Every structure is written in C-alpha cells, then in structure tokens.
Coordinates of C-alpha atoms in Angstrom, one line a residue:
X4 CA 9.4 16.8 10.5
X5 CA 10.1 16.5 6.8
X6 CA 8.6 14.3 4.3
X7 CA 11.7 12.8 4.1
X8 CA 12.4 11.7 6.9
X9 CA 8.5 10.5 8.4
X10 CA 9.2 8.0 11.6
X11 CA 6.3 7.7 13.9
X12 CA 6.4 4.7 16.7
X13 CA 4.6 6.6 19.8
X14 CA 4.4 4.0 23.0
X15 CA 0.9 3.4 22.6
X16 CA 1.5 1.7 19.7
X17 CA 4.1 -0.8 21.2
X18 CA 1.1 -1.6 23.7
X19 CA -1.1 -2.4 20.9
X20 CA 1.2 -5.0 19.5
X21 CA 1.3 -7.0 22.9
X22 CA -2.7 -6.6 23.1
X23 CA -2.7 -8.8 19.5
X24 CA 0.1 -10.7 20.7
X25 CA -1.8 -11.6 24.0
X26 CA -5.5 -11.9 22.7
X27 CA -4.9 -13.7 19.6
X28 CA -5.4 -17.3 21.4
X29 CA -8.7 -16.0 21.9
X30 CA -10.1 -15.2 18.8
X31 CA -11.3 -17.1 15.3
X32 CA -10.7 -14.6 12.5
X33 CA -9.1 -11.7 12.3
X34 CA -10.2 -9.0 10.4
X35 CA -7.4 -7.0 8.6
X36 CA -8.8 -3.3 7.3
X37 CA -6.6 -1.4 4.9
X38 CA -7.2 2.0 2.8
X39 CA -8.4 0.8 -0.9
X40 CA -6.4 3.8 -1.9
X41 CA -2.9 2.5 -0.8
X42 CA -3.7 -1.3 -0.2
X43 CA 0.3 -2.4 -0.2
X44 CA 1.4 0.7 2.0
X45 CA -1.6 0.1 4.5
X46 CA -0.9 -3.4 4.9
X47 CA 1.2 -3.3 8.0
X48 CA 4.0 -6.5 7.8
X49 CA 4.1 -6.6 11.7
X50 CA 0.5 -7.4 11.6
X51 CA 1.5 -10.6 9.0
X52 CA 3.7 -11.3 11.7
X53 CA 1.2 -11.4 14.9
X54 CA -1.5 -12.6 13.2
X55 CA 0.8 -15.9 11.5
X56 CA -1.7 -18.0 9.9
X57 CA -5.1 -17.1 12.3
X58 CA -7.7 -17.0 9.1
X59 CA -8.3 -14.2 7.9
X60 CA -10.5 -11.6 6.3
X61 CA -9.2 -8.3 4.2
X62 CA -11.3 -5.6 3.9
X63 CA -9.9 -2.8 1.5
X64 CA -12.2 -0.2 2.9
X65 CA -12.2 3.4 1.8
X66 CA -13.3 1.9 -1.8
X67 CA -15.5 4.7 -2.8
X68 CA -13.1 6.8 -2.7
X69 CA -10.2 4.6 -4.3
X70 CA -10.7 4.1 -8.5
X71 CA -13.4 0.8 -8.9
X72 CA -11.6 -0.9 -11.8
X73 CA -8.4 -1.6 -8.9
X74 CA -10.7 -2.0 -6.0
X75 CA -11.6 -5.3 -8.4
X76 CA -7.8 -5.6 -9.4
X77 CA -6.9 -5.7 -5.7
X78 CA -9.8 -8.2 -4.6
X79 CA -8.6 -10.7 -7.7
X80 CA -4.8 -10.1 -6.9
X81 CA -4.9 -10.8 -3.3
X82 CA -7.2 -13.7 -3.3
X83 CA -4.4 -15.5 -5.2
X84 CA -1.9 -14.4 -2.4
X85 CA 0.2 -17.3 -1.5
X86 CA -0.8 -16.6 2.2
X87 CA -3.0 -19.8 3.1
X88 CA -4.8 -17.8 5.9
X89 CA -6.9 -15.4 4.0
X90 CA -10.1 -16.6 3.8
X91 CA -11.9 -13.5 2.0
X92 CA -11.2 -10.0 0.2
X93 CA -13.8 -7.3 -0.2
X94 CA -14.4 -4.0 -1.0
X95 CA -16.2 -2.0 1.6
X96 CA -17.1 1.2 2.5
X97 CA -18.1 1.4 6.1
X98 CA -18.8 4.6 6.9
X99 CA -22.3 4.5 4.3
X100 CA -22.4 0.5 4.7
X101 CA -21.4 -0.7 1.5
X102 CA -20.2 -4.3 1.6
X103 CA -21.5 -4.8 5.4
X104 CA -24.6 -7.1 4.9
X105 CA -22.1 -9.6 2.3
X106 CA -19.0 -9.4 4.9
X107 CA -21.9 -10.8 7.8
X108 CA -23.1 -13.5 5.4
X109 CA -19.3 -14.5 4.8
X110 CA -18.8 -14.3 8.6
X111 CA -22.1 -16.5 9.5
X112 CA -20.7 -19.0 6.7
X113 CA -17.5 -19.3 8.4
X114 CA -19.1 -19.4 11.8
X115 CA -21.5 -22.4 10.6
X116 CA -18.5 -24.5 9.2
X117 CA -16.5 -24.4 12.5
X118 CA -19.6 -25.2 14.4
X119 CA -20.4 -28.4 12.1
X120 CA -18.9 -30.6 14.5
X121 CA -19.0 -28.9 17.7
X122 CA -21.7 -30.7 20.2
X123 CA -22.6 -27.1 21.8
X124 CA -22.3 -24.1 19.0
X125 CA -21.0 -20.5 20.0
X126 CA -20.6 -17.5 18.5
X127 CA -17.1 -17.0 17.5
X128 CA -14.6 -14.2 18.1
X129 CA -13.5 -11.4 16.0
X130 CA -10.2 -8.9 16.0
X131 CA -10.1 -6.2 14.0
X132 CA -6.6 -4.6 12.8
X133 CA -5.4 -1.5 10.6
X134 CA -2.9 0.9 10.4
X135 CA -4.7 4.3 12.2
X136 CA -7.3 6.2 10.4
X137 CA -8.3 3.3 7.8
X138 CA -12.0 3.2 9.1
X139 CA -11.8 0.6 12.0
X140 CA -14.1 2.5 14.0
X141 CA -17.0 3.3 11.5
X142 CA -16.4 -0.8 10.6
X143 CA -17.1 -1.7 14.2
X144 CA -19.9 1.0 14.7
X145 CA -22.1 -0.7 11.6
X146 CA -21.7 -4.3 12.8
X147 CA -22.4 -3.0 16.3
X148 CA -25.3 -1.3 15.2
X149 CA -24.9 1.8 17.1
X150 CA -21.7 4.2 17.8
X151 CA -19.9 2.2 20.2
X152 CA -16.5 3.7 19.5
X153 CA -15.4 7.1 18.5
X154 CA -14.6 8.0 15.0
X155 CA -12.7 10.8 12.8
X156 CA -10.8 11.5 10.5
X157 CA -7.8 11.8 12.3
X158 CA -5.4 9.2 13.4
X159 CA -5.1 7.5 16.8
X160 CA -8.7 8.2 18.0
X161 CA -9.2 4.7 19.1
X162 CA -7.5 4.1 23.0
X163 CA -7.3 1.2 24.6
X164 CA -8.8 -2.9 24.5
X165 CA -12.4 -2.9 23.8
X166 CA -14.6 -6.5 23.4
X167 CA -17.8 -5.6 22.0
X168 CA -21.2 -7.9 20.7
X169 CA -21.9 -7.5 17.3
X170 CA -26.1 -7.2 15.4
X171 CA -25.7 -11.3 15.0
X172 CA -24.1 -12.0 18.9
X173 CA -20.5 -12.4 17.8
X174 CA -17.8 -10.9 20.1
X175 CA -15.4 -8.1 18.6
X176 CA -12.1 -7.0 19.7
X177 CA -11.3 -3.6 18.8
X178 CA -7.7 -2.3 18.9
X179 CA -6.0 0.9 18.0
X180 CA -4.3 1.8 14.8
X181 CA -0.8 0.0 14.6
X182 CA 1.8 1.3 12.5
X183 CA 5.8 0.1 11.9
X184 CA 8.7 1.0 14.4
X185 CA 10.3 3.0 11.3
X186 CA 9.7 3.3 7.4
X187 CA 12.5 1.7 5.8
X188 CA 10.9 2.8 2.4
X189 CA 9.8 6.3 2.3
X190 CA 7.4 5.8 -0.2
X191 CA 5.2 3.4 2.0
X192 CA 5.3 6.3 4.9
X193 CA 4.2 9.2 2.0
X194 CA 1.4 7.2 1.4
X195 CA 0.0 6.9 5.1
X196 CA 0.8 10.4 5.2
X197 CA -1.4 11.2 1.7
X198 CA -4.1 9.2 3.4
X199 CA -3.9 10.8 6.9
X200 CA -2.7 7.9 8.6
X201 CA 0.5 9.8 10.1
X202 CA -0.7 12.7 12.2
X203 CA -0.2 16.1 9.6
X204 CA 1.0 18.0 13.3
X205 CA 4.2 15.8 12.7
X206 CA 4.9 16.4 8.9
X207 CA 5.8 19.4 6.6
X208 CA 2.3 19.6 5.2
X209 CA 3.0 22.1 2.1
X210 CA 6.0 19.5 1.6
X211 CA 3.7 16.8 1.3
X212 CA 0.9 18.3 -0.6
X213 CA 3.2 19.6 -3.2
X214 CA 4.2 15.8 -3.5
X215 CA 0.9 14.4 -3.9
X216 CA 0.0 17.4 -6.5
X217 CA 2.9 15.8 -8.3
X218 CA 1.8 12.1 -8.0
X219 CA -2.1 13.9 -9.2
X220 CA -0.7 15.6 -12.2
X221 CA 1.6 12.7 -13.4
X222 CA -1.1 9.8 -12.8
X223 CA -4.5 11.6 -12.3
X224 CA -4.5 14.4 -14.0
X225 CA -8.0 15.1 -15.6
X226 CA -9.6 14.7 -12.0
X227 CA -7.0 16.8 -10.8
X228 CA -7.9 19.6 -14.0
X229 CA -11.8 18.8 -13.6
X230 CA -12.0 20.0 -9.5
X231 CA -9.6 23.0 -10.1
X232 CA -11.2 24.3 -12.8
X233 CA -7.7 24.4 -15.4
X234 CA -7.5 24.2 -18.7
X235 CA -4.0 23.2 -19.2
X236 CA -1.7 21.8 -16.3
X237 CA 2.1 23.1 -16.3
X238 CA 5.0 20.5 -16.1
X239 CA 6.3 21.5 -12.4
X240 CA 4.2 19.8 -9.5
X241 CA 4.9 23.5 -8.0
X242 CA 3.7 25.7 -10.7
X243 CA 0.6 23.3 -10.3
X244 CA 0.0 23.9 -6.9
X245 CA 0.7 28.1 -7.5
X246 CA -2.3 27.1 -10.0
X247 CA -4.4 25.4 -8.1
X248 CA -4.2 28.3 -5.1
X249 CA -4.8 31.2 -7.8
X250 CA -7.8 29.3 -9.0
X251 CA -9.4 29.4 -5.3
X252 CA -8.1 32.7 -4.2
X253 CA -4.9 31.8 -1.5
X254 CA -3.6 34.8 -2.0
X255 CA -2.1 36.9 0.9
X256 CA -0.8 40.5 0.8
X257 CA 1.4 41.8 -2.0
X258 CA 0.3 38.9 -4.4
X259 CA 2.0 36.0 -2.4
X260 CA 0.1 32.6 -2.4
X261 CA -1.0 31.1 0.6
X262 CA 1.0 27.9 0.1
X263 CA -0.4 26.3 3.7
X264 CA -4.0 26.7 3.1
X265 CA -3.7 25.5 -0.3
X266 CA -1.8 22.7 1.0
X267 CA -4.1 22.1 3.5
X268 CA -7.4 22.3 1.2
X269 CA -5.9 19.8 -1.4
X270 CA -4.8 17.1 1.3
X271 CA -8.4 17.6 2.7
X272 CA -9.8 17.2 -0.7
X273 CA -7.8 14.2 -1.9
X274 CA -8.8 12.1 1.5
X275 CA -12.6 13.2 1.4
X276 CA -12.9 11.6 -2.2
X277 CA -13.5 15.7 -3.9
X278 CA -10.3 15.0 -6.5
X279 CA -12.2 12.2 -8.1
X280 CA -11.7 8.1 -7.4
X281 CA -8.2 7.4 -6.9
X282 CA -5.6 4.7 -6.3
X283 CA -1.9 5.3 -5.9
X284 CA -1.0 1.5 -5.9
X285 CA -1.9 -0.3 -8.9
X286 CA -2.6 -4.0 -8.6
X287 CA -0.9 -4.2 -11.6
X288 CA 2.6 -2.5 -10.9
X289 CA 2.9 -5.0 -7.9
X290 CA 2.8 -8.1 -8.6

C-alpha cells in the first residue's frame, strides 16, 4: 500500500469501539493517551465521540521523545480546549515513569472529590484509550506495578477487554488501540504511519521514509545533520536520504544504495528518539 492511499480499519478494531461504547456506564474517567510527537493526528475524533463528556484526563505520552518547549505548548493549548470534560493534560513518559507519581496524585484528588458526599467511598473506575502503539500498555504496566499486559513497539499488541487493580486499588480498563474507519486527510494517516501507529507490513516504507526525511530536513534539520554526520544538507528530500545511506554504508553491489534498509534504519531511528526531540505538530500552527 502506498503512502498515499493509507486506510486501515481491521474488524478488531470495530469490536473495540462497542467495548467503549458498552463499558463506558461503568467507569469515572477516562484516560485518553496520545503520541506528544503528533498530539492532533493521535487524537482519534471517534474517541471524542464515545467518550461525550465522561471527564477526562490527556496524557501526551511519548514526551521525551517529542521537543519540551511544545510538550509545554500542547499542555497550555489544550487545557484551554472548549471541551468541558477534560479535567487534566500532562506530559508523561511511561515507559521510564516520568509523570506517573503526579498523574496518581491528580487521580486520588479526583477520586476524593467524588467521594465527598458519598456515605460508603469506593475506588473509582478507569478506561484507558489511544490510537495503537501510543504507550497504553507500558502506562497500565506502571500503575499496575508489574507487566500485566504485553508491550512493543509495534502496533495492535494489545487483544481483547482486560479490568485490572491499580498500586492505590483503583480498577482499570484496558482496551486495544482504536484507529478511524478511513483517513479523510492523508496527512493525519502519515503521521500514525511516522510514529508506527499503522502497521509498516501495510505501507511503502522507503515511500514513507523518504517523506519524513523531507519533513526532517525542512523543519529539523540540525538534528537530522548532527546524527548523520553531514556537513551540508542538499535541497531534495531524496538526495538526503542517498546521503544519509552513504554516510552509514547501504550500499549494495555495483554502487547502488540500499534504499530499504536506510529507510528502515531512519524510521527506527526517528520513533526511538536517536534523531533528536521532535514534534511534527506545533501548538502553535493549530490553533
């Protein structure tokens, strides 16, 4: 499949929308993760729709890898949202811990102020939601405290309806990674597919790294010079990545460049944080 033309809706992910529709009665807050990297294209709108006005909590995980002068951008621009129901934003990173002890504390606080005038107090009920591969499963394995669910850094690892009791005694619903019935703007599906939310065995991966080499050199491009070792970038997103492949030997028989393992390399390298700190949606340009 070609970048432009990414449309991914497999039937799992249709059963995942009635598991929110049918357990949201049941829960308190709902806990929204999206990548801190792409926090408008990892904001699913069919979640906006299920969840309605449930309070809510966003976490824009992923933020040590995304550029800290947005991550603060992002917080500030979304806690003026219109959106009544968002009760917190933070920055976390859950697969070191970042963020984890504050997010509890905001939890507890919100778990106090519904109890005020209860006569018998309980520990309220949690749903966590995200597009695939935003870090749901490292989230629910630090307030857990132990690996409870499966993680990796590919998309779709999480199956299935999972309650699970958290350090303080809350109760968490898990769910898999939801993402639209079709990308009506392609831009929003290039950049789940940057990110690794789309699976890379359904794209054109030297397509889409060449892409993101382009977005790197046009908006990035000292972090992009500074892990690749060069001096001077060239004007075409292509010569960059024949650069880029030269400078870490992809080079097959006869002189040709190994386009799919540098592709592969710089897509790896970009979603592991190597590039440098970086956000592709400015608080700023989206207002």
């Amino acid at each position: 499949m070609s970048i432009e033309n990414i449309n991914w809706y497999p039937g799992h992910m249709k059963k995942t929308r009635e598991l929110i529709s049918e357990n949201l009665k049941m829960v308190d807050v709902v806990i929204e993760v999206v990548d801190a990297r792409i926090p408008v294209s990892s904001r699913n709108p069919i979640i906006d729709e299920l969840v309605q006005n449930k309070p809510r909590v966003i976490l824009l995980n992923k933020s040590d890898l995304a550029d800290s002068e947005q991550n603060k951008a992002w917080k500030a621009s979304l806690k003026k949202s219109s959106d009544e129901s968002i009760v917190n934003v933070m920055s976390v990173d859950s697969l070191h811990g970042t963020g984890i002890k504050e997010l509890l504390s905001i939890l507890g606080s919100y778990q106090d102020k519904i109890n005020q005038d209860r006569e018998r107090k309980k520990n309220i009920r949690l749903m966590i939601v995200g597009v695939p591969n935003v870090g749901k499963s490292s989230l629910i394995n630090r307030l857990t405290g132990r690996k409870a669910t499966q993680t990796g850094d590919r998309p779709g690892v999480t199956k299935g309806k999972q309650w699970l009791t958290m350090t303080n005694g809350m109760q968490l619903l898990d769910t898999p990674g939801i993402l639209w019935p079709k990308f009506e703007d392609q831009s929003v599906a290039l950049a789940l597919a940057y990110c690794g939310s789309i699976k890379d065995e359904i794209l054109d991966t030297e397509s889409l790294a060449l892409s993101l080499i382009g977005r790197l050199m046009e908006e990035y491009p000292e972090a992009l010079k500074a892990r690749y070792k060069i001096e001077e970038l060239p004007e075409e997103a292509l010569e960059g990545m024949e650069l880029i492949a030269k400078k870490r030997g992809f080079i097959l028989g006869g002189g040709r460049i190994d386009y799919e393992r540098c592709a592969r390399t710089v897509l790896d390298e970009f979603r592991s944080g190597k590039i440098g700190n970086i956000t592709l949606e400015k608080a700023e340009e989206i207002q």
